[in-house]
Amino acid sequence: MTTVLAIETSCDETAVAIVKNREVCSSVVTSQIPVHRQYGGVVPEVASRQHLEIINQAIAQAMDESLMDWGQIDGIAATCAPGLVGALLVGLTAAKTLAMVYEKRFLGVHHLEGHIYATYLAQPNIDPPFLSLLVSGGHTSLIYVKDCGIYETLGTTRDDAAGEAFDKVARLLKLGYPGGPVIDKLAQTGDPQAFTLPEGKISLSGGGYHPYDASFSGLKTAVLRLVQNLEKDGEELPIADIAASFQETIAKALTKRAIACAGDHSLKTIAVGGGVAANSGLRKHLQTAAAKHNFQVLFPPLKFCTDNAAMIGCAAADHLSRGHTSPFTLGVHSRLPLTKVMELYGK
């Protein structure tokens, strides 16, 4: 049983967790949403300073709640890519320091690999191969999960990520930040068929459309034009109907691509990760479509959809059990393809 203390500071959550293989011993998450809401989005420098203020307390709290001592910890891990450079440095530096002081093995973890492993926390018996649909504020991808550290990207967004589109449309509708939860809530009372919005297909040079890639920038612009036209006519904005129609379009687009991708690659399990995995519309559409094709679709618990350190610890524990460790010279990366995960570990 491999036990890891993991730190996640890639964006605006300061998180620390202790994970034993796929079992969460403690998980502490402190969100900065109240701090950034006034700016309408995450301010990188503010996020870094907030991490600095909170990180030591979060580590102490995670240790206390786990009822463990440092002698029971096998390794120390931290997210090192992708993310906000300043924010990542706070977590990575803390992890390196703890590893040196307590003479533990150190691991840098890819943030998206963490989201893949979030499913393992609720489904400890799942093993590759399977298809991972990663949908968050910064990423929207279809990943063929072949083994620990071995991934193939089959589809992605060509512009805005799904979560980013939610935030931008929420700002357009003056709903505040973050946009995902408030649009999801409003959509419950709206008509998803009220407005027809573009799916966002990607044309291929030889004709036809890419089966797995998506685009959400045009969808965002379509909502902008819709709002402008309604306001020009002096009509009161049907906010709930717009939210429902927008959410319906994204959920159907993601579901269509995920089902097609799984079928084309003979994968019977679709594991969903990232903040948008909490969206009720996506859950409903994907579960319904999966049932028709006899696919298994897995969503992590809501607390593990958004950024957390438990998923980072789960990934790190698997790597550590296979003998993978990172050098103390490892740095942070604002961008790093998931296919380069194994470059984070020594040979």
Coordinates of C-alpha atoms in Angstrom, one line a residue:
M1 CA 0.0 0.0 0.0
T2 CA 1.6 3.2 -1.2
T3 CA 0.8 6.4 0.8
V4 CA 1.3 9.8 -0.7
L5 CA 0.8 13.4 0.5
A6 CA -0.2 15.4 -2.5
I7 CA -0.5 19.1 -3.2
E8 CA -2.6 20.8 -5.9
T9 CA -2.1 24.6 -6.6
S10 CA -2.4 24.8 -10.4
C11 CA -5.1 27.5 -10.4
D12 CA -7.4 28.9 -7.7
E13 CA -7.8 26.0 -5.2
T14 CA -5.2 25.3 -2.5
A15 CA -5.6 21.6 -1.9
V16 CA -3.7 19.0 0.1
A17 CA -4.6 15.3 0.5
I18 CA -3.2 12.0 1.8
V19 CA -4.0 9.0 -0.4
K20 CA -3.2 5.4 0.2
N21 CA -3.3 3.7 -3.2
R22 CA -6.9 4.6 -4.2
E23 CA -8.3 5.4 -0.7
V24 CA -8.5 9.0 0.4
C25 CA -7.3 9.3 4.0
S26 CA -7.8 13.1 4.1
S27 CA -8.6 15.8 1.6
V28 CA -8.4 19.6 2.2
V29 CA -9.6 22.1 -0.4
T30 CA -9.7 25.8 0.0
S31 CA -11.3 27.7 -2.8
Q32 CA -10.3 31.2 -3.9
I33 CA -13.6 31.9 -5.7
P34 CA -14.7 34.6 -3.3
V35 CA -11.4 36.4 -3.8
H36 CA -11.5 36.3 -7.6
R37 CA -15.3 36.8 -8.1
Q38 CA -14.9 40.5 -8.0
Y39 CA -12.5 40.4 -11.0
G40 CA -14.8 38.1 -13.1
G41 CA -12.1 35.5 -13.3
V42 CA -8.8 34.2 -11.8
V43 CA -6.0 36.8 -11.4
P44 CA -2.7 34.8 -11.5
E45 CA -0.7 37.0 -9.1
V46 CA -3.5 37.1 -6.6
A47 CA -3.9 33.3 -6.8
S48 CA -0.2 32.8 -6.1
R49 CA -0.3 35.0 -3.1
Q50 CA -3.4 33.2 -1.7
H51 CA -1.6 29.9 -2.1
L52 CA 1.3 31.2 -0.1
E53 CA -0.9 32.3 2.7
I54 CA -2.9 29.0 2.9
I55 CA -0.5 26.2 2.0
N56 CA 1.1 25.5 5.4
Q57 CA -2.2 25.4 7.2
A58 CA -3.6 23.1 4.6
I59 CA -0.7 20.7 4.9
A60 CA -1.1 20.6 8.7
Q61 CA -4.8 20.1 8.5
A62 CA -4.5 17.2 6.0
M63 CA -1.9 15.5 8.3
D64 CA -4.2 16.0 11.4
E65 CA -7.3 14.6 9.6
S66 CA -5.4 11.6 8.3
L67 CA -4.3 10.6 11.8
M68 CA -0.9 9.7 10.3
D69 CA 2.6 10.8 11.1
W70 CA 5.4 11.4 8.6
G71 CA 6.8 8.0 9.1
Q72 CA 3.8 6.5 7.3
I73 CA 4.2 8.7 4.2
D74 CA 6.0 7.1 1.3
G75 CA 6.2 10.0 -1.1
I76 CA 5.4 13.7 -1.6
A77 CA 3.7 14.8 -4.8
A78 CA 2.6 18.1 -6.4
T79 CA 1.0 19.2 -9.6
C80 CA 3.7 20.6 -11.8
A81 CA 1.9 21.1 -15.2
P82 CA -0.2 22.5 -16.8
G83 CA -1.4 25.6 -14.9
L84 CA -0.5 29.1 -13.7
V85 CA 3.3 29.2 -13.3
G86 CA 3.3 31.2 -10.1
A87 CA 0.6 29.1 -8.5
L88 CA 2.3 25.8 -9.5
L89 CA 5.6 27.0 -8.0
V90 CA 4.0 27.4 -4.6
G91 CA 2.8 23.8 -4.5
L92 CA 5.9 22.3 -6.1
T93 CA 8.3 24.2 -3.8
A94 CA 6.4 23.1 -0.8
A95 CA 6.4 19.4 -1.9
K96 CA 10.1 19.5 -2.7
T97 CA 10.9 21.0 0.7
L98 CA 8.8 18.4 2.6
A99 CA 10.4 15.6 0.6
M100 CA 13.9 16.9 1.4
V101 CA 13.2 17.5 5.1
Y102 CA 11.5 14.1 5.7
E103 CA 13.7 12.2 3.2
K104 CA 10.8 11.1 1.1
R105 CA 10.5 10.3 -2.6
F106 CA 9.2 13.2 -4.7
L107 CA 6.9 13.2 -7.7
G108 CA 5.6 15.9 -10.1
V109 CA 2.1 15.1 -11.4
H110 CA 0.4 16.2 -14.6
H111 CA -2.9 18.0 -13.7
L112 CA -4.9 16.2 -16.4
E113 CA -3.7 12.8 -15.4
G114 CA -5.0 13.7 -11.9
H115 CA -8.5 14.3 -13.4
I116 CA -8.3 10.9 -15.0
Y117 CA -7.5 9.3 -11.7
A118 CA -10.4 11.1 -10.0
T119 CA -12.6 8.3 -11.3
Y120 CA -10.4 5.7 -9.5
L121 CA -11.2 7.3 -6.2
A122 CA -14.9 6.2 -6.5
Q123 CA -14.3 3.2 -8.7
P124 CA -11.2 1.6 -7.3
N125 CA -11.6 -1.6 -9.4
I126 CA -11.5 0.2 -12.8
D127 CA -8.5 -0.4 -14.9
P128 CA -7.4 0.6 -18.4
P129 CA -8.1 0.6 -21.2
F130 CA -11.0 3.1 -21.2
L131 CA -11.9 6.5 -22.7
S132 CA -11.6 9.6 -20.6
L133 CA -13.6 12.7 -21.4
L134 CA -11.9 15.6 -19.7
V135 CA -14.0 18.7 -19.5
S136 CA -12.9 21.7 -17.4
G137 CA -12.3 25.5 -17.5
G138 CA -9.0 25.0 -19.4
H139 CA -9.3 21.7 -21.1
T140 CA -11.7 19.7 -23.2
S141 CA -10.3 16.4 -24.5
L142 CA -11.0 12.8 -25.4
I143 CA -8.2 10.6 -24.1
Y144 CA -7.5 7.0 -24.8
V145 CA -6.2 5.7 -21.4
K146 CA -4.0 2.7 -22.1
D147 CA -2.1 2.4 -18.8
C148 CA -0.5 4.6 -16.1
G149 CA 1.3 7.4 -17.9
I150 CA 0.4 6.1 -21.4
Y151 CA -2.3 8.2 -23.1
E152 CA -3.4 9.1 -26.6
T153 CA -5.4 12.3 -27.4
L154 CA -8.1 11.4 -29.8
G155 CA -10.1 14.7 -29.7
T156 CA -9.9 18.2 -28.3
T157 CA -11.3 21.6 -28.6
R158 CA -9.8 23.9 -31.2
D159 CA -10.5 27.1 -29.2
D160 CA -12.5 27.6 -26.0
A161 CA -12.7 24.8 -23.5
A162 CA -16.2 23.8 -22.4
G163 CA -15.8 25.3 -18.9
E164 CA -14.4 28.5 -20.4
A165 CA -17.5 28.8 -22.6
F166 CA -19.7 28.5 -19.5
D167 CA -17.8 31.3 -17.8
K168 CA -17.9 33.6 -20.8
V169 CA -21.6 33.1 -21.4
A170 CA -22.3 33.7 -17.7
R171 CA -20.4 36.9 -17.9
L172 CA -22.3 37.9 -21.0
L173 CA -25.6 37.3 -19.1
K174 CA -24.3 39.1 -16.1
L175 CA -24.5 36.0 -13.9
G176 CA -21.1 36.3 -12.2
Y177 CA -18.2 34.0 -11.8
P178 CA -17.8 31.0 -12.0
G179 CA -20.4 30.4 -14.7
G180 CA -20.9 26.6 -14.7
P181 CA -22.9 26.2 -11.5
V182 CA -25.2 29.2 -12.0
I183 CA -26.0 28.3 -15.6
D184 CA -26.7 24.7 -14.6
K185 CA -29.1 25.9 -11.9
L186 CA -30.9 28.3 -14.2
A187 CA -31.1 25.7 -16.9
Q188 CA -33.3 23.6 -14.6
T189 CA -36.1 26.1 -15.0
G190 CA -35.5 27.0 -18.7
D191 CA -36.6 25.5 -22.0
P192 CA -33.6 23.8 -23.7
Q193 CA -35.4 23.9 -27.1
A194 CA -36.1 27.6 -26.9
F195 CA -33.2 28.7 -29.1
T196 CA -31.2 26.8 -31.7
L197 CA -27.5 27.3 -31.3
P198 CA -24.5 26.0 -33.3
E199 CA -22.8 22.8 -32.3
G200 CA -19.4 23.9 -33.4
K201 CA -18.2 21.4 -36.0
I202 CA -14.6 21.3 -37.3
S203 CA -14.4 21.0 -41.1
L204 CA -11.8 18.7 -42.6
S205 CA -9.8 19.8 -45.7
G206 CA -11.0 16.8 -47.7
G207 CA -14.6 17.4 -46.8
G208 CA -16.8 16.4 -43.9
Y209 CA -16.2 17.1 -40.2
H210 CA -13.8 15.9 -37.6
P211 CA -15.6 13.2 -35.6
Y212 CA -14.1 14.1 -32.2
D213 CA -12.8 17.7 -32.2
A214 CA -15.1 20.5 -31.1
S215 CA -15.3 24.3 -31.1
F216 CA -17.1 26.4 -28.6
S217 CA -16.0 29.9 -29.6
G218 CA -18.7 30.1 -32.2
L219 CA -21.3 29.0 -29.7
K220 CA -20.3 31.8 -27.4
T221 CA -20.6 34.3 -30.2
A222 CA -24.0 33.0 -31.2
V223 CA -25.2 33.6 -27.7
L224 CA -23.8 37.1 -27.9
R225 CA -25.7 37.8 -31.1
L226 CA -28.9 36.3 -29.7
V227 CA -28.7 38.6 -26.6
Q228 CA -27.9 41.7 -28.8
N229 CA -30.9 41.0 -31.1
L230 CA -33.3 40.5 -28.2
E231 CA -32.1 43.6 -26.5
K232 CA -32.4 45.6 -29.8
D233 CA -36.1 44.5 -30.0
G234 CA -36.6 45.7 -26.5
E235 CA -37.5 42.3 -25.2
E236 CA -36.7 41.1 -21.6
L237 CA -34.0 38.5 -21.8
P238 CA -35.3 35.0 -21.1
I239 CA -32.2 34.2 -19.1
A240 CA -33.3 30.7 -18.0
D241 CA -34.2 29.7 -21.6
I242 CA -30.9 31.0 -23.0
A243 CA -29.0 29.1 -20.2
A244 CA -30.9 25.9 -20.9
S245 CA -30.4 26.1 -24.7
F246 CA -26.7 26.9 -24.3
Q247 CA -26.2 24.0 -21.8
E248 CA -28.2 21.6 -24.0
T249 CA -26.0 22.4 -27.0
I250 CA -22.7 21.8 -25.1
A251 CA -24.0 18.6 -23.5
K252 CA -25.2 17.2 -26.8
A253 CA -22.0 18.1 -28.6
L254 CA -19.8 16.5 -25.9
T255 CA -22.0 13.4 -25.7
K256 CA -22.1 12.9 -29.5
R257 CA -18.3 13.0 -29.7
A258 CA -17.6 10.8 -26.7
I259 CA -20.0 8.1 -27.8
A260 CA -18.6 8.1 -31.4
C261 CA -15.0 8.0 -30.1
A262 CA -15.7 5.1 -27.7
G263 CA -17.5 3.1 -30.3
D264 CA -14.8 3.6 -33.0
H265 CA -12.1 2.5 -30.6
S266 CA -14.0 -0.5 -29.1
L267 CA -13.9 1.1 -25.6
K268 CA -16.8 0.1 -23.4
T269 CA -16.1 2.5 -20.5
I270 CA -16.2 6.3 -20.6
A271 CA -14.8 8.0 -17.5
V272 CA -15.6 11.7 -17.2
G273 CA -13.4 14.2 -15.3
G274 CA -13.0 17.9 -14.7
G275 CA -15.2 20.6 -13.3
V276 CA -17.8 20.3 -16.1
A277 CA -18.3 16.7 -15.1
A278 CA -20.5 18.1 -12.4
N279 CA -22.9 19.5 -14.9
S280 CA -26.4 17.9 -14.7
G281 CA -27.1 18.3 -18.4
L282 CA -23.9 16.5 -19.5
R283 CA -24.5 13.7 -16.9
K284 CA -28.1 13.2 -18.2
H285 CA -27.2 13.2 -21.9
L286 CA -24.1 11.0 -21.6
Q287 CA -25.8 8.4 -19.3
T288 CA -28.8 8.1 -21.6
A289 CA -26.7 7.7 -24.7
A290 CA -24.3 5.3 -23.1
A291 CA -27.1 3.1 -22.0
K292 CA -28.3 2.8 -25.6
H293 CA -24.9 1.6 -26.7
N294 CA -24.3 -0.7 -23.7
F295 CA -21.4 1.5 -22.6
Q296 CA -20.5 2.1 -19.0
V297 CA -20.1 5.8 -18.1
L298 CA -18.5 6.8 -14.8
F299 CA -18.6 10.2 -13.1
P300 CA -16.4 11.0 -10.1
P301 CA -18.2 12.3 -6.9
L302 CA -19.0 16.0 -7.2
K303 CA -16.2 16.9 -4.7
F304 CA -13.6 15.3 -7.0
C305 CA -14.8 16.9 -10.2
T306 CA -13.3 20.3 -9.5
D307 CA -9.6 20.6 -8.6
N308 CA -8.4 18.7 -5.6
A309 CA -5.3 17.0 -4.3
A310 CA -6.8 13.6 -3.8
M311 CA -6.8 12.9 -7.5
I312 CA -3.2 14.1 -7.7
G313 CA -2.3 11.7 -4.8
C314 CA -4.1 8.8 -6.5
A315 CA -2.1 9.3 -9.7
A316 CA 1.2 9.8 -7.7
A317 CA 0.6 6.6 -5.7
D318 CA 0.2 4.5 -8.9
H319 CA 3.4 6.0 -10.4
L320 CA 5.3 5.5 -7.1
S321 CA 4.2 1.9 -6.9
R322 CA 5.8 1.4 -10.3
G323 CA 9.1 2.9 -9.2
H324 CA 8.5 6.3 -10.9
T325 CA 10.0 9.3 -9.1
S326 CA 10.9 12.8 -10.2
P327 CA 14.2 14.7 -9.8
F328 CA 14.4 17.7 -7.5
T329 CA 15.4 19.7 -10.5
L330 CA 11.9 19.3 -12.0
G331 CA 10.3 22.6 -12.9
V332 CA 6.8 23.8 -13.7
H333 CA 5.1 24.1 -17.1
S334 CA 2.2 26.3 -18.0
R335 CA 1.5 23.9 -20.8
L336 CA 2.5 20.2 -21.3
P337 CA 0.8 17.7 -23.4
L338 CA -0.6 14.7 -21.5
T339 CA 1.3 12.4 -23.9
K340 CA 4.5 13.7 -22.3
V341 CA 3.6 12.6 -18.7
M342 CA 6.5 10.1 -18.5
E343 CA 9.0 12.9 -19.1
L344 CA 8.3 14.0 -15.5
Y345 CA 9.9 10.9 -14.1
G346 CA 13.5 9.7 -14.0
K347 CA 14.5 6.7 -16.1

